[in-house]
GROMACS .gro file of N, CA and C in nm:
model
  255
    1ILE      N    1  -5.297  -8.830   7.426
    1ILE     CA    2  -5.308  -8.695   7.374
    1ILE      C    3  -5.377  -8.702   7.237
    2ALA      N    4  -5.477  -8.624   7.222
    2ALA     CA    5  -5.551  -8.618   7.096
    2ALA      C    6  -5.479  -8.524   7.000
    3GLU      N    7  -5.500  -8.547   6.871
    3GLU     CA    8  -5.437  -8.462   6.769
    3GLU      C    9  -5.473  -8.315   6.789
    4SER      N   10  -5.595  -8.290   6.832
    4SER     CA   11  -5.639  -8.151   6.852
    4SER      C   12  -5.570  -8.084   6.970
    5ASP      N   13  -5.506  -8.164   7.057
    5ASP     CA   14  -5.435  -8.109   7.172
    5ASP      C   15  -5.296  -8.057   7.137
    6ILE      N   16  -5.247  -8.089   7.019
    6ILE     CA   17  -5.113  -8.048   6.981
    6ILE      C   18  -5.115  -7.900   6.944
    7VAL      N   19  -5.038  -7.822   7.015
    7VAL     CA   20  -5.037  -7.677   6.996
    7VAL      C   21  -4.951  -7.638   6.877
    8ASP      N   22  -4.839  -7.703   6.861
    8ASP     CA   23  -4.744  -7.665   6.756
    8ASP      C   24  -4.761  -7.747   6.630
    9LYS      N   25  -4.882  -7.779   6.595
    9LYS     CA   26  -4.906  -7.855   6.473
    9LYS      C   27  -4.866  -7.769   6.353
   10VAL      N   28  -4.768  -7.816   6.279
   10VAL     CA   29  -4.716  -7.739   6.168
   10VAL      C   30  -4.749  -7.812   6.038
   11GLU      N   31  -4.823  -7.742   5.954
   11GLU     CA   32  -4.852  -7.797   5.822
   11GLU      C   33  -4.748  -7.742   5.725
   12PRO      N   34  -4.704  -7.825   5.633
   12PRO     CA   35  -4.603  -7.775   5.537
   12PRO      C   36  -4.661  -7.664   5.450
   13ASP      N   37  -4.579  -7.565   5.424
   13ASP     CA   38  -4.617  -7.456   5.336
   13ASP      C   39  -4.583  -7.499   5.193
   14LEU      N   40  -4.680  -7.559   5.127
   14LEU     CA   41  -4.656  -7.615   4.994
   14LEU      C   42  -4.615  -7.510   4.893
   15GLU      N   43  -4.672  -7.391   4.904
   15GLU     CA   44  -4.638  -7.284   4.810
   15GLU      C   45  -4.491  -7.244   4.826
   16LYS      N   46  -4.446  -7.236   4.950
   16LYS     CA   47  -4.308  -7.200   4.977
   16LYS      C   48  -4.214  -7.310   4.926
   17GLU      N   49  -4.251  -7.435   4.953
   17GLU     CA   50  -4.170  -7.548   4.907
   17GLU      C   51  -4.159  -7.549   4.755
   18GLU      N   52  -4.269  -7.521   4.687
   18GLU     CA   53  -4.271  -7.518   4.541
   18GLU      C   54  -4.178  -7.408   4.488
   19GLY      N   55  -4.171  -7.299   4.560
   19GLY     CA   56  -4.086  -7.187   4.519
   19GLY      C   57  -3.938  -7.221   4.519
   20PHE      N   58  -3.899  -7.316   4.605
   20PHE     CA   59  -3.759  -7.355   4.613
   20PHE      C   60  -3.722  -7.464   4.513
   21LYS      N   61  -3.823  -7.524   4.449
   21LYS     CA   62  -3.794  -7.625   4.347
   21LYS      C   63  -3.737  -7.557   4.223
   22LYS      N   64  -3.661  -7.631   4.147
   22LYS     CA   65  -3.598  -7.578   4.026
   22LYS      C   66  -3.701  -7.567   3.913
   23ILE      N   67  -3.677  -7.472   3.824
   23ILE     CA   68  -3.767  -7.455   3.709
   23ILE      C   69  -3.757  -7.576   3.618
   24GLY      N   70  -3.859  -7.594   3.535
   24GLY     CA   71  -3.864  -7.709   3.446
   24GLY      C   72  -3.813  -7.679   3.305
   25LYS      N   73  -3.825  -7.778   3.221
   25LYS     CA   74  -3.775  -7.768   3.084
   25LYS      C   75  -3.843  -7.657   3.004
   26VAL      N   76  -3.972  -7.637   3.026
   26VAL     CA   77  -4.046  -7.535   2.952
   26VAL      C   78  -3.991  -7.396   2.986
   27GLN      N   79  -3.974  -7.369   3.115
   27GLN     CA   80  -3.922  -7.239   3.156
   27GLN      C   81  -3.779  -7.217   3.106
   28ILE      N   82  -3.700  -7.323   3.109
   28ILE     CA   83  -3.562  -7.313   3.058
   28ILE      C   84  -3.565  -7.281   2.909
   29SER      N   85  -3.654  -7.345   2.835
   29SER     CA   86  -3.666  -7.319   2.691
   29SER      C   87  -3.708  -7.175   2.664
   30VAL      N   88  -3.798  -7.123   2.747
   30VAL     CA   89  -3.842  -6.984   2.731
   30VAL      C   90  -3.724  -6.890   2.750
   31ILE      N   91  -3.648  -6.912   2.856
   31ILE     CA   92  -3.533  -6.826   2.884
   31ILE      C   93  -3.431  -6.836   2.770
   32ARG      N   94  -3.402  -6.957   2.727
   32ARG     CA   95  -3.304  -6.975   2.618
   32ARG      C   96  -3.354  -6.908   2.490
   33GLY      N   97  -3.482  -6.917   2.463
   33GLY     CA   98  -3.539  -6.854   2.344
   33GLY      C   99  -3.522  -6.703   2.347
   34ILE      N  100  -3.549  -6.643   2.462
   34ILE     CA  101  -3.533  -6.498   2.475
   34ILE      C  102  -3.386  -6.460   2.462
   35LEU      N  103  -3.299  -6.539   2.523
   35LEU     CA  104  -3.155  -6.512   2.512
   35LEU      C  105  -3.109  -6.518   2.366
   36GLU      N  106  -3.161  -6.614   2.291
   36GLU     CA  107  -3.124  -6.624   2.149
   36GLU      C  108  -3.175  -6.504   2.071
   37GLU      N  109  -3.301  -6.465   2.096
   37GLU     CA  110  -3.361  -6.351   2.026
   37GLU      C  111  -3.282  -6.222   2.052
   38THR      N  112  -3.234  -6.207   2.172
   38THR     CA  113  -3.164  -6.084   2.211
   38THR      C  114  -3.013  -6.098   2.199
   39GLN      N  115  -2.969  -6.210   2.144
   39GLN     CA  116  -2.827  -6.240   2.131
   39GLN      C  117  -2.756  -6.231   2.266
   40GLY      N  118  -2.828  -6.276   2.369
   40GLY     CA  119  -2.773  -6.276   2.504
   40GLY      C  120  -2.684  -6.395   2.528
   41ASP      N  121  -2.598  -6.382   2.623
   41ASP     CA  122  -2.504  -6.487   2.659
   41ASP      C  123  -2.557  -6.561   2.782
   42GLU      N  124  -2.581  -6.691   2.767
   42GLU     CA  125  -2.639  -6.769   2.875
   42GLU      C  126  -2.549  -6.769   3.000
   43GLU      N  127  -2.422  -6.784   2.980
   43GLU     CA  128  -2.329  -6.787   3.093
   43GLU      C  129  -2.329  -6.654   3.169
   44ARG      N  130  -2.329  -6.544   3.094
   44ARG     CA  131  -2.333  -6.411   3.157
   44ARG      C  132  -2.463  -6.389   3.232
   45PHE      N  133  -2.574  -6.433   3.172
   45PHE     CA  134  -2.704  -6.418   3.236
   45PHE      C  135  -2.708  -6.496   3.367
   46CYS      N  136  -2.658  -6.619   3.364
   46CYS     CA  137  -2.656  -6.701   3.486
   46CYS      C  138  -2.574  -6.635   3.595
   47LYS      N  139  -2.460  -6.582   3.557
   47LYS     CA  140  -2.374  -6.514   3.653
   47LYS      C  141  -2.447  -6.393   3.712
   48HIS      N  142  -2.516  -6.319   3.626
   48HIS     CA  143  -2.590  -6.200   3.668
   48HIS      C  144  -2.698  -6.233   3.772
   49ILE      N  145  -2.767  -6.344   3.753
   49ILE     CA  146  -2.874  -6.379   3.846
   49ILE      C  147  -2.828  -6.468   3.961
   50GLY      N  148  -2.700  -6.507   3.959
   50GLY     CA  149  -2.644  -6.578   4.072
   50GLY      C  150  -2.659  -6.729   4.072
   51VAL      N  151  -2.663  -6.789   3.953
   51VAL     CA  152  -2.667  -6.935   3.944
   51VAL      C  153  -2.557  -6.983   3.850
   52ASP      N  154  -2.524  -7.110   3.861
   52ASP     CA  155  -2.421  -7.167   3.773
   52ASP      C  156  -2.476  -7.201   3.635
   53ARG      N  157  -2.604  -7.238   3.631
   53ARG     CA  158  -2.668  -7.274   3.504
   53ARG      C  159  -2.818  -7.250   3.514
   54LEU      N  160  -2.885  -7.243   3.401
   54LEU     CA  161  -3.028  -7.214   3.400
   54LEU      C  162  -3.108  -7.315   3.482
   55GLU      N  163  -3.065  -7.438   3.481
   55GLU     CA  164  -3.134  -7.544   3.553
   55GLU      C  165  -3.134  -7.523   3.704
   56ASP      N  166  -3.052  -7.432   3.753
   56ASP     CA  167  -3.043  -7.405   3.896
   56ASP      C  168  -3.139  -7.294   3.942
   57ILE      N  169  -3.211  -7.234   3.850
   57ILE     CA  170  -3.305  -7.126   3.886
   57ILE      C  171  -3.425  -7.186   3.960
   58CYS      N  172  -3.462  -7.124   4.071
   58CYS     CA  173  -3.579  -7.168   4.148
   58CYS      C  174  -3.707  -7.107   4.090
   59ASN      N  175  -3.818  -7.178   4.111
   59ASN     CA  176  -3.947  -7.128   4.064
   59ASN      C  177  -3.976  -6.986   4.112
   60ARG      N  178  -3.941  -6.956   4.237
   60ARG     CA  179  -3.971  -6.825   4.292
   60ARG      C  180  -3.893  -6.714   4.222
   61ASP      N  181  -3.780  -6.748   4.159
   61ASP     CA  182  -3.696  -6.648   4.092
   61ASP      C  183  -3.728  -6.635   3.943
   62TYR      N  184  -3.808  -6.725   3.890
   62TYR     CA  185  -3.839  -6.725   3.746
   62TYR      C  186  -3.902  -6.592   3.700
   63PRO      N  187  -4.003  -6.539   3.770
   63PRO     CA  188  -4.061  -6.411   3.725
   63PRO      C  189  -3.958  -6.298   3.719
   64THR      N  190  -3.867  -6.294   3.814
   64THR     CA  191  -3.763  -6.192   3.815
   64THR      C  192  -3.672  -6.209   3.694
   65CYS      N  193  -3.639  -6.332   3.661
   65CYS     CA  194  -3.555  -6.360   3.544
   65CYS      C  195  -3.623  -6.311   3.417
   66LEU      N  196  -3.753  -6.337   3.406
   66LEU     CA  197  -3.825  -6.291   3.287
   66LEU      C  198  -3.825  -6.139   3.277
   67LYS      N  199  -3.842  -6.071   3.390
   67LYS     CA  200  -3.839  -5.924   3.389
   67LYS      C  201  -3.703  -5.873   3.345
   68GLU      N  202  -3.598  -5.936   3.392
   68GLU     CA  203  -3.461  -5.899   3.351
   68GLU      C  204  -3.446  -5.915   3.200
   69LEU      N  205  -3.494  -6.028   3.149
   69LEU     CA  206  -3.482  -6.056   3.006
   69LEU      C  207  -3.568  -5.961   2.923
   70GLU      N  208  -3.688  -5.929   2.972
   70GLU     CA  209  -3.775  -5.835   2.901
   70GLU      C  210  -3.710  -5.698   2.892
   71GLN      N  211  -3.646  -5.656   3.000
   71GLN     CA  212  -3.577  -5.527   3.000
   71GLN      C  213  -3.463  -5.528   2.897
   72THR      N  214  -3.389  -5.638   2.893
   72THR     CA  215  -3.280  -5.652   2.795
   72THR      C  216  -3.336  -5.650   2.654
   73GLU      N  217  -3.450  -5.718   2.636
   73GLU     CA  218  -3.513  -5.724   2.504
   73GLU      C  219  -3.557  -5.584   2.459
   74LYS      N  220  -3.615  -5.505   2.549
   74LYS     CA  221  -3.657  -5.368   2.515
   74LYS      C  222  -3.536  -5.283   2.478
   75THR      N  223  -3.430  -5.296   2.554
   75THR     CA  224  -3.307  -5.220   2.527
   75THR      C  225  -3.251  -5.258   2.391
   76THR      N  226  -3.250  -5.388   2.360
   76THR     CA  227  -3.198  -5.436   2.232
   76THR      C  228  -3.279  -5.380   2.116
   77ARG      N  229  -3.411  -5.378   2.130
   77ARG     CA  230  -3.497  -5.323   2.025
   77ARG      C  231  -3.471  -5.174   2.005
   78THR      N  232  -3.457  -5.100   2.114
   78THR     CA  233  -3.433  -4.957   2.105
   78THR      C  234  -3.302  -4.929   2.033
   79VAL      N  235  -3.197  -5.002   2.069
   79VAL     CA  236  -3.066  -4.985   2.006
   79VAL      C  237  -3.075  -5.020   1.857
   80SER      N  238  -3.145  -5.129   1.826
   80SER     CA  239  -3.158  -5.171   1.685
   80SER      C  240  -3.231  -5.066   1.603
   81LYS      N  241  -3.336  -5.005   1.659
   81LYS     CA  242  -3.411  -4.902   1.590
   81LYS      C  243  -3.321  -4.780   1.562
   82ARG      N  244  -3.241  -4.744   1.659
   82ARG     CA  245  -3.152  -4.629   1.643
   82ARG      C  246  -3.046  -4.656   1.538
   83ILE      N  247  -2.997  -4.778   1.534
   83ILE     CA  248  -2.895  -4.813   1.434
   83ILE      C  249  -2.954  -4.808   1.295
   84ARG      N  250  -3.077  -4.855   1.279
   84ARG     CA  251  -3.143  -4.856   1.148
   84ARG      C  252  -3.181  -4.717   1.100
   85SER      N  253  -3.198  -4.624   1.192
   85SER     CA  254  -3.242  -4.487   1.156
   85SER      C  255  -3.132  -4.406   1.097
   0.00000   0.00000   0.00000
């Protein structure tokens, strides 16, 4: 049987596999930096996104985490502006 005769030849979906890998040190540092700026609680944030620790976040979920943090950051700024006024 020749390789071209194989009907169910399955090539790995590298993009999908990459999405399931855990985020790296740089992404973790970014998240921690935003949490510090917004006086966020790392444990609470992890619980909110459904992981035990930041190191457990998958690459595919990283953009969603950033959006969550950006929303928190905007809310924090708005509240701070109102308090100062």
